[in-house]
Amino acid sequence: MYTYKYPHPAVTTDCVVFGFDGSNLNLLLIERGIEPFKGKWALPGGFMNMDETAEQGAMRELQEETSIKDIYIEQFHTFTSVKRDPRERVLTIAFLAFIRQEKYEVIAGDDAAKAQWFPIDQLPELAFDHKDIITMALDKLKWKITYEPIAFRLLNKTFTMTQVQTIYEVVLGQTFDRRNFHKKMTALGYIIPTEMQSRGSGRPGTLFTFDEDKYKEQIENKKVF
Amino acid sequence: MYTYKYPHPAVTTDCVVFGFDGSNLNLLLIERGIEPFKGKWALPGGFMNMDETAEQGAMRELQEETSIKDIYIEQFHTFTSVKRDPRERVLTIAFLAFIRQEKYEVIAGDDAAKAQWFPIDQLPELAFDHKDIITMALDKLKWKITYEPIAFRLLNKTFTMTQVQTIYEVVLGQTFDRRNFHKKMTALGYIIPTEMQSRGSGRPGTLFTFDEDKYKEQIENKKVF
DNA sequence: ACAAAAGTGTTCAGCGTACACCCATGA
DNA sequence: TCATGGGTGTACGCTGAACACTTTTGT
């Protein structure tokens, strides 16, 4: 038992992990193996330990529940509604992640009965206020993708221009002219062409890479206004 | 006394309140009246209650310590370093605010010995990790001001174009061409001219207002890409 | 040779930038 | 009438949007 002079809330972390399978934007969810909301789907996450930061806690829970580790996560909002957990006062620090879906095998563990990907437009009923968290994460994703090169976190090291375009179209819910999109992306300067690839019918597309160093150089030197 | 089966962190809120006095960007700080860091300057904030959200707690603490109330605040990051408070594990949810400095009288209260504005480039030594919080708040401010009309929160209902430009120049640390700046702002469509004003030498400037409704209309209809 | 997918080019309009001139006030 | 600060206009270059043609593969 732990005793405090004043009441303290419990603190959890939750990860909104986005994945891309070539045509759909997906979200990684776990089925809860324990109460409350046992049997309901939820974001991977759990209680933070006293000797770890929120980031560390989020990554630990993610690994325990889905076996995914060594990914980049980014804090985006802390949810503090008073009655968001039926047990006691719990606030949750929510994180965003974008991963190469096929690179990681998802294996349920710990308190998670199952762990699986869901298309973003076919989510099951969710535990707690996780629906709200996902809604805000999606808004954040739309905002971020227009200003930062996060699409490449969802893709393999090499990718075709069509794949990039598909992500932008799926995330933003609109279509773009293939030729202008191509021009705009290559004009950015940090999308580097590599070899060719043939896969099925049609002319084989160039494979591109995202050059992180070149990107960082640019944001150093850019004018804000 | 309050006991829990598992250890819980304490949770505080902190407000980074920006103000503008016509030429300088200022930050509202309080001098701590109690330990730890008694006598040091700090962001207004304090422990969250169990029956209030983080937003409510932040606004309550802000009012208690500085008498400022009824302002718009916006959560921007939660700081969770393990040893950021010498007493126990404390994490803090940080908020951003932009106010019309002259509209509010600052009166120290509660645990605050003093409360006063500091120019952003002349901050005193700060308690806890508040320097880091302010650094991140400034980055956020620079980012936000280029994409959202937050400058108008810092100004009176009516303002001259020069005042707006000064804010942009101070925040972003660069100068702009007066004529282009004027054109760009009026072209936005939601900066509405009202009457004239004469104040000292030189041609009197038009007073403008920020039309929030027109702005909201625009972001509804804008194309993202 | 034909369909499918991908690379490249042109035109035009709109926006940002650099820069100059005129106007209204106080002293 | 002069200094000071504020409004307005023009020219040019770059970028985004609309749109067509050519190239390379599989069948």
XYZ file of C-alpha atoms (C1' of nucleotides) in Angstrom:
504
model
C 0.000 0.000 0.000
C 1.106 3.551 -0.732
C 0.016 6.494 1.329
C -0.061 10.184 0.478
C -1.106 13.281 2.359
C -3.191 14.449 -0.586
C -5.142 12.389 -3.117
C -3.228 11.423 -6.249
C -4.636 10.329 -9.591
C -3.490 7.160 -11.300
C -1.621 7.790 -14.539
C -1.663 5.611 -17.621
C -0.206 5.901 -21.097
C -1.914 4.962 -24.348
C -0.448 4.574 -27.818
C -2.278 5.356 -31.020
C -0.227 3.319 -33.469
C -0.885 3.910 -37.161
C 0.087 1.436 -39.814
C -0.239 1.262 -43.574
C -0.640 -1.951 -45.554
C -0.345 -0.557 -49.054
C -3.909 0.621 -49.424
C -5.489 1.168 -46.009
C -4.603 3.185 -42.968
C -4.825 0.918 -39.934
C -4.844 1.239 -36.205
C -3.366 -1.212 -33.725
C -5.791 -2.269 -30.986
C -5.820 -4.873 -28.245
C -8.675 -6.789 -26.764
C -8.732 -6.268 -23.037
C -8.191 -9.444 -21.044
C -9.145 -7.967 -17.684
C -11.803 -5.739 -16.166
C -12.910 -3.070 -16.617
C -14.101 -3.319 -20.220
C -12.924 -6.935 -20.430
C -13.498 -8.202 -23.963
C -13.686 -4.682 -25.398
C -11.068 -3.319 -27.741
C -8.739 -0.602 -26.561
C -5.532 1.237 -27.296
C -2.396 -0.504 -26.079
C -1.293 1.109 -22.843
C -1.328 0.844 -19.082
C -0.168 2.227 -15.802
C 3.021 4.211 -15.662
C 5.690 3.143 -13.195
C 7.276 5.565 -10.742
C 10.774 5.101 -12.089
C 10.051 5.697 -15.750
C 9.008 8.655 -17.879
C 5.725 8.613 -19.738
C 7.574 7.804 -22.966
C 9.288 4.834 -21.367
C 6.035 3.637 -19.848
C 4.217 3.904 -23.137
C 6.884 1.917 -24.967
C 7.042 -0.712 -22.238
C 3.281 -1.231 -22.270
C 3.236 -1.331 -26.037
C 5.848 -4.044 -26.054
C 4.156 -6.038 -23.300
C 0.804 -6.012 -25.029
C 1.705 -6.185 -28.709
C 5.402 -7.140 -28.768
C 6.207 -4.067 -30.813
C 9.348 -2.290 -29.676
C 11.988 0.187 -30.743
C 9.686 2.584 -32.486
C 9.408 6.330 -32.421
C 6.534 7.664 -30.341
C 5.431 11.206 -29.774
C 3.291 12.602 -26.990
C 0.258 14.503 -28.250
C -2.304 15.059 -25.500
C -3.175 14.217 -21.928
C -6.769 13.255 -21.239
C -8.046 14.281 -17.847
C -11.836 13.920 -17.731
C -12.809 13.177 -14.165
C -14.864 10.070 -14.846
C -13.021 8.529 -17.752
C -12.220 5.371 -15.737
C -14.832 3.636 -13.548
C -12.281 2.473 -10.978
C -10.694 5.661 -9.767
C -9.397 8.955 -11.043
C -7.142 8.060 -13.973
C -5.582 10.391 -16.439
C -3.842 9.156 -19.531
C -0.978 10.535 -21.524
C -1.562 9.673 -25.158
C 1.137 9.010 -27.759
C 1.220 8.856 -31.517
C 3.237 6.368 -33.530
C 3.634 5.593 -37.209
C 5.182 2.295 -38.183
C 5.931 0.079 -41.148
C 3.148 -2.343 -40.537
C 4.676 -5.314 -42.320
C 7.968 -4.917 -40.507
C 6.505 -5.776 -37.128
C 4.773 -8.932 -36.117
C 1.989 -8.279 -33.673
C 1.770 -10.785 -30.821
C -0.707 -10.282 -28.005
C 0.690 -10.497 -24.487
C 0.237 -9.457 -20.881
C -3.257 -8.070 -20.241
C -4.107 -8.201 -23.929
C -6.183 -11.173 -25.073
C -5.646 -10.269 -28.719
C -3.813 -7.617 -30.673
C -4.672 -6.749 -34.234
C -4.859 -4.095 -36.908
C -8.159 -2.411 -37.769
C -8.830 -0.242 -40.813
C -9.323 3.279 -39.568
C -12.875 3.396 -40.870
C -13.897 0.053 -39.375
C -13.057 0.372 -35.725
C -14.867 -1.780 -33.175
C -16.519 -0.439 -30.055
C -13.845 0.907 -27.752
C -13.151 0.947 -24.022
C -12.881 4.116 -21.903
C -12.700 7.347 -23.894
C -10.426 5.769 -26.471
C -12.737 6.815 -29.275
C -12.076 10.449 -28.363
C -8.355 9.838 -28.170
C -8.352 8.316 -31.639
C -10.398 11.176 -33.038
C -7.884 13.671 -31.752
C -4.999 11.525 -32.996
C -6.505 11.508 -36.471
C -6.835 15.284 -36.459
C -3.243 15.528 -35.375
C -2.191 13.114 -38.109
C -3.946 15.194 -40.779
C -2.281 18.310 -39.487
C 1.149 16.754 -39.214
C 1.187 15.083 -42.593
C 0.718 18.420 -44.312
C 3.696 19.962 -42.548
C 6.041 17.103 -41.725
C 7.308 14.080 -43.648
C 5.639 11.490 -41.439
C 4.259 9.485 -44.346
C 7.670 7.874 -44.706
C 7.490 6.396 -41.248
C 4.607 4.297 -42.532
C 6.520 3.047 -45.558
C 9.429 0.742 -46.155
C 12.899 2.163 -46.585
C 12.249 2.233 -50.299
C 8.860 2.988 -51.749
C 7.146 4.019 -54.942
C 5.657 7.424 -55.450
C 2.237 5.843 -55.792
C 2.480 4.446 -52.295
C 3.262 7.863 -50.875
C 0.379 9.383 -52.762
C -1.988 6.721 -51.480
C -1.107 7.565 -47.901
C -1.740 11.255 -48.446
C -5.022 10.496 -50.145
C -6.202 8.104 -47.462
C -5.209 10.378 -44.597
C -6.552 13.602 -46.043
C -9.538 12.065 -47.791
C -8.944 13.664 -51.161
C -7.296 12.746 -54.426
C -4.344 14.434 -56.055
C -3.070 14.751 -59.575
C -0.445 12.059 -60.014
C 1.890 14.280 -62.036
C 1.746 17.295 -59.752
C 2.161 15.083 -56.725
C 5.247 13.503 -58.225
C 6.727 16.865 -59.092
C 6.015 18.331 -55.674
C 7.539 15.416 -53.797
C 10.731 15.255 -55.812
C 11.029 19.048 -55.588
C 11.224 18.732 -51.806
C 14.787 17.599 -52.226
C 14.847 14.833 -49.653
C 12.988 12.159 -51.594
C 15.812 10.389 -53.372
C 15.336 8.017 -56.328
C 17.202 4.707 -56.140
C 16.697 1.673 -58.381
C 13.794 0.374 -60.394
C 11.293 -2.241 -59.520
C 8.979 -4.363 -61.617
C 5.967 -5.853 -60.016
C 3.089 -6.850 -62.205
C 1.725 -5.047 -65.203
C 2.640 -1.569 -66.247
C 5.878 0.283 -66.357
C 8.003 -0.362 -63.269
C 8.221 2.556 -60.896
C 11.308 4.111 -59.422
C 11.956 3.264 -55.806
C 12.584 6.297 -53.621
C 14.116 6.772 -50.183
C 13.516 9.433 -47.607
C 16.786 11.180 -46.803
C 16.418 12.207 -43.175
C 19.676 14.155 -43.108
C 18.732 16.258 -46.091
C 15.377 16.940 -44.521
C 16.939 18.103 -41.266
C 19.313 20.343 -43.166
C 16.358 22.024 -44.799
C 14.381 22.751 -41.660
C 17.503 24.311 -40.199
C 17.776 26.764 -43.046
C 14.203 27.483 -43.879
C 12.627 30.867 -43.442
C 9.527 30.798 -41.321
C 7.621 33.619 -42.906
C -4.263 10.404 4.274
C -4.941 8.608 1.039
C -3.778 5.097 0.312
C -3.524 3.213 -2.942
C -2.590 -0.312 -3.850
C -0.021 0.946 -6.364
C 2.121 4.074 -6.204
C 0.618 7.170 -7.811
C 2.422 10.294 -8.975
C 1.329 13.754 -7.929
C 0.005 15.857 -10.791
C 0.331 19.596 -11.182
C -0.580 22.075 -13.891
C 1.503 25.008 -15.068
C 0.545 27.930 -17.253
C 2.860 29.676 -19.663
C 1.048 32.991 -20.053
C 2.276 35.299 -22.805
C 1.507 38.993 -22.841
C 2.363 41.912 -25.092
C 2.817 45.483 -23.924
C 3.125 47.171 -27.281
C 6.765 46.453 -27.887
C 7.891 43.437 -25.853
C 6.720 39.887 -25.501
C 6.367 39.128 -21.810
C 5.850 36.124 -19.602
C 3.867 36.002 -16.386
C 5.798 34.519 -13.456
C 5.266 34.223 -9.739
C 7.752 34.202 -6.920
C 7.300 31.085 -4.862
C 6.265 31.759 -1.277
C 6.816 28.202 -0.055
C 9.359 25.425 -0.324
C 10.712 23.914 -2.446
C 12.405 26.678 -4.432
C 11.036 29.313 -2.066
C 12.023 32.749 -3.338
C 12.642 31.458 -6.868
C 10.484 32.467 -9.782
C 8.182 29.913 -11.381
C 5.259 29.443 -13.708
C 1.874 29.901 -12.068
C 0.425 26.483 -11.314
C -0.125 23.882 -8.652
C -1.628 20.578 -7.691
C -4.674 19.366 -9.544
C -7.739 18.425 -7.509
C -9.479 15.096 -7.939
C -12.787 16.615 -8.996
C -11.485 18.906 -11.721
C -9.961 18.444 -15.150
C -6.440 19.635 -15.863
C -7.855 22.696 -17.638
C -9.988 23.585 -14.644
C -7.080 23.050 -12.285
C -4.792 25.207 -14.381
C -7.282 28.046 -14.494
C -8.006 27.797 -10.786
C -4.340 27.918 -9.867
C -3.743 30.785 -12.250
C -6.503 32.781 -10.620
C -5.377 31.937 -7.098
C -1.816 32.990 -7.756
C -2.194 35.898 -10.160
C -5.906 36.829 -10.020
C -6.184 36.352 -13.782
C -9.338 34.506 -14.793
C -11.640 33.828 -17.720
C -8.945 33.381 -20.307
C -8.404 30.803 -23.018
C -5.772 28.207 -22.217
C -4.534 25.353 -24.311
C -2.743 22.219 -23.232
C 0.565 21.687 -25.005
C 2.718 19.109 -23.255
C 3.025 16.952 -20.162
C 6.411 16.858 -18.482
C 7.248 13.573 -16.826
C 10.937 13.481 -15.929
C 11.328 11.266 -12.919
C 13.248 13.725 -10.754
C 11.750 17.020 -11.784
C 10.473 17.675 -8.243
C 12.624 17.037 -5.141
C 9.637 16.084 -2.951
C 8.125 13.149 -4.761
C 7.259 11.997 -8.247
C 5.383 14.906 -9.807
C 4.343 15.280 -13.380
C 2.998 18.515 -14.734
C 0.549 19.262 -17.492
C 1.594 22.497 -19.143
C -0.733 25.035 -20.748
C -0.288 27.947 -23.100
C -2.168 31.230 -22.854
C -2.072 34.515 -24.751
C -3.680 37.537 -23.164
C -4.132 41.266 -23.546
C -1.643 42.243 -20.938
C -3.103 45.641 -20.112
C -6.587 44.232 -19.723
C -5.698 42.196 -16.664
C -4.338 43.441 -13.403
C -1.896 41.002 -11.897
C -2.268 40.548 -8.128
C -0.187 37.956 -6.322
C -2.067 35.583 -4.045
C -2.075 32.163 -2.419
C 1.361 30.550 -2.508
C 2.738 33.326 -4.677
C 4.753 36.021 -2.917
C 4.806 38.150 -6.060
C 3.452 37.961 -9.571
C 4.867 39.986 -12.423
C 5.618 40.196 -16.101
C 9.104 39.506 -17.438
C 10.367 40.294 -20.934
C 10.891 36.988 -22.658
C 14.602 37.656 -23.086
C 15.188 38.700 -19.488
C 13.851 35.832 -17.451
C 15.124 35.240 -13.935
C 16.380 31.917 -12.651
C 13.515 29.486 -12.535
C 12.287 26.714 -10.241
C 11.938 23.050 -11.232
C 12.253 22.390 -14.966
C 10.278 25.499 -15.822
C 13.021 26.747 -18.093
C 12.491 23.689 -20.292
C 8.754 24.191 -20.252
C 9.144 27.789 -21.380
C 11.560 26.793 -24.110
C 9.053 24.337 -25.493
C 6.260 26.891 -25.138
C 8.254 29.390 -27.178
C 8.812 26.853 -29.924
C 5.130 26.108 -29.927
C 4.330 29.817 -30.078
C 6.592 30.318 -33.093
C 4.970 27.396 -34.812
C 1.436 28.432 -33.989
C 1.778 32.068 -34.950
C 2.729 31.118 -38.477
C -0.347 28.948 -38.916
C -3.000 30.368 -36.598
C -4.169 33.897 -35.800
C -3.043 33.864 -32.195
C -1.402 37.285 -32.375
C -4.827 38.833 -31.929
C -5.255 37.247 -28.541
C -2.365 39.390 -27.394
C -3.898 42.605 -28.712
C -6.866 44.755 -27.809
C -10.137 44.355 -29.686
C -8.942 47.056 -32.043
C -5.333 47.415 -33.017
C -3.098 48.998 -35.611
C -1.301 47.025 -38.265
C 2.013 48.108 -36.805
C 1.158 46.446 -33.516
C 0.427 43.181 -35.279
C 3.648 43.379 -37.210
C 5.621 44.065 -34.041
C 4.274 40.885 -32.478
C 5.256 38.809 -35.487
C 8.687 40.372 -35.544
C 9.294 39.879 -31.845
C 8.051 36.299 -31.823
C 9.797 35.165 -34.971
C 12.890 37.287 -34.508
C 12.919 38.797 -37.967
C 11.693 41.947 -39.642
C 9.137 42.239 -42.409
C 8.410 44.765 -45.105
C 5.697 47.039 -43.775
C 3.811 47.239 -47.079
C 3.848 43.534 -47.817
C 2.857 42.725 -44.282
C -0.116 45.065 -44.520
C -1.212 43.595 -47.822
C -0.855 40.033 -46.603
C -2.846 40.619 -43.433
C -5.718 42.422 -45.109
C -5.753 39.787 -47.831
C -6.517 37.169 -45.182
C -10.076 38.437 -45.141
C -10.683 38.339 -41.433
C -8.771 41.469 -40.406
C -11.426 44.139 -40.665
C -10.690 47.893 -40.730
C -12.816 50.055 -38.418
C -12.198 53.719 -37.557
C -9.165 55.924 -37.443
C -7.004 56.823 -34.560
C -4.595 59.628 -33.965
C -1.954 59.162 -31.360
C 1.101 61.319 -31.572
C 3.013 62.257 -34.650
C 2.518 60.854 -38.084
C -0.535 59.936 -40.042
C -3.150 58.225 -37.877
C -3.438 54.513 -38.520
C -6.560 52.543 -39.215
C -7.773 50.429 -36.334
C -8.501 46.850 -37.277
C -10.479 44.065 -35.634
C -10.073 40.336 -35.844
C -13.285 38.774 -37.137
C -13.378 35.370 -35.497
C -16.487 34.227 -37.389
C -14.949 35.006 -40.768
C -11.801 33.153 -39.726
C -13.739 30.073 -38.702
C -15.649 30.131 -41.985
C -12.367 30.047 -43.843
C -10.815 27.115 -42.041
C -14.010 25.172 -42.711
C -13.693 25.676 -46.437
C -9.971 25.597 -46.943
C -8.235 22.952 -48.938
C -5.541 21.209 -47.002
C -3.224 20.414 -49.845
C -0.240 -4.487 -80.289
C -2.616 -3.255 -76.451
C -3.536 -2.131 -71.669
C -1.590 -0.544 -67.491
C 1.392 2.116 -64.753
C 4.875 5.611 -64.528
C 8.052 9.483 -66.040
C 8.216 14.286 -68.060
C 6.636 19.036 -69.984
C 3.658 23.304 -70.714
C 0.645 26.834 -69.525
C -1.655 29.966 -66.581
C -3.122 32.112 -62.373
C -2.084 33.500 -57.796
C 1.070 34.664 -54.107
C 5.285 36.412 -51.974
C 8.884 39.788 -52.444
C 11.272 43.902 -53.557
C 10.758 48.437 -54.071
C 8.457 53.814 -54.645
C 5.116 57.069 -54.133
C 1.539 59.661 -51.956
C -1.249 61.121 -47.754
C -2.489 62.864 -43.011
C -1.100 64.366 -38.819
C 1.741 66.997 -34.925
C 5.235 70.156 -33.948
C 6.838 73.025 -43.945
C 8.980 69.291 -42.284
C 9.457 65.025 -39.991
C 6.955 60.963 -38.955
C 4.150 57.221 -39.598
C 0.562 54.993 -42.564
C -1.992 53.633 -46.890
C -1.651 52.026 -51.792
C 0.510 50.332 -56.423
C 3.678 47.860 -59.727
C 6.829 44.432 -61.516
C 8.868 40.040 -61.280
C 9.788 35.327 -59.975
C 8.255 31.173 -57.934
C 4.776 27.764 -56.902
C 0.541 25.199 -57.361
C -3.130 23.497 -60.455
C -4.867 21.856 -64.721
C -3.863 19.131 -68.359
C -1.312 15.639 -72.548
C 2.110 13.004 -74.284
C 5.655 9.537 -74.145
C 7.969 5.366 -72.102
C 8.335 0.754 -70.267
C 6.648 -3.221 -68.762
C 3.263 -7.755 -68.885
C 0.095 -10.450 -71.572
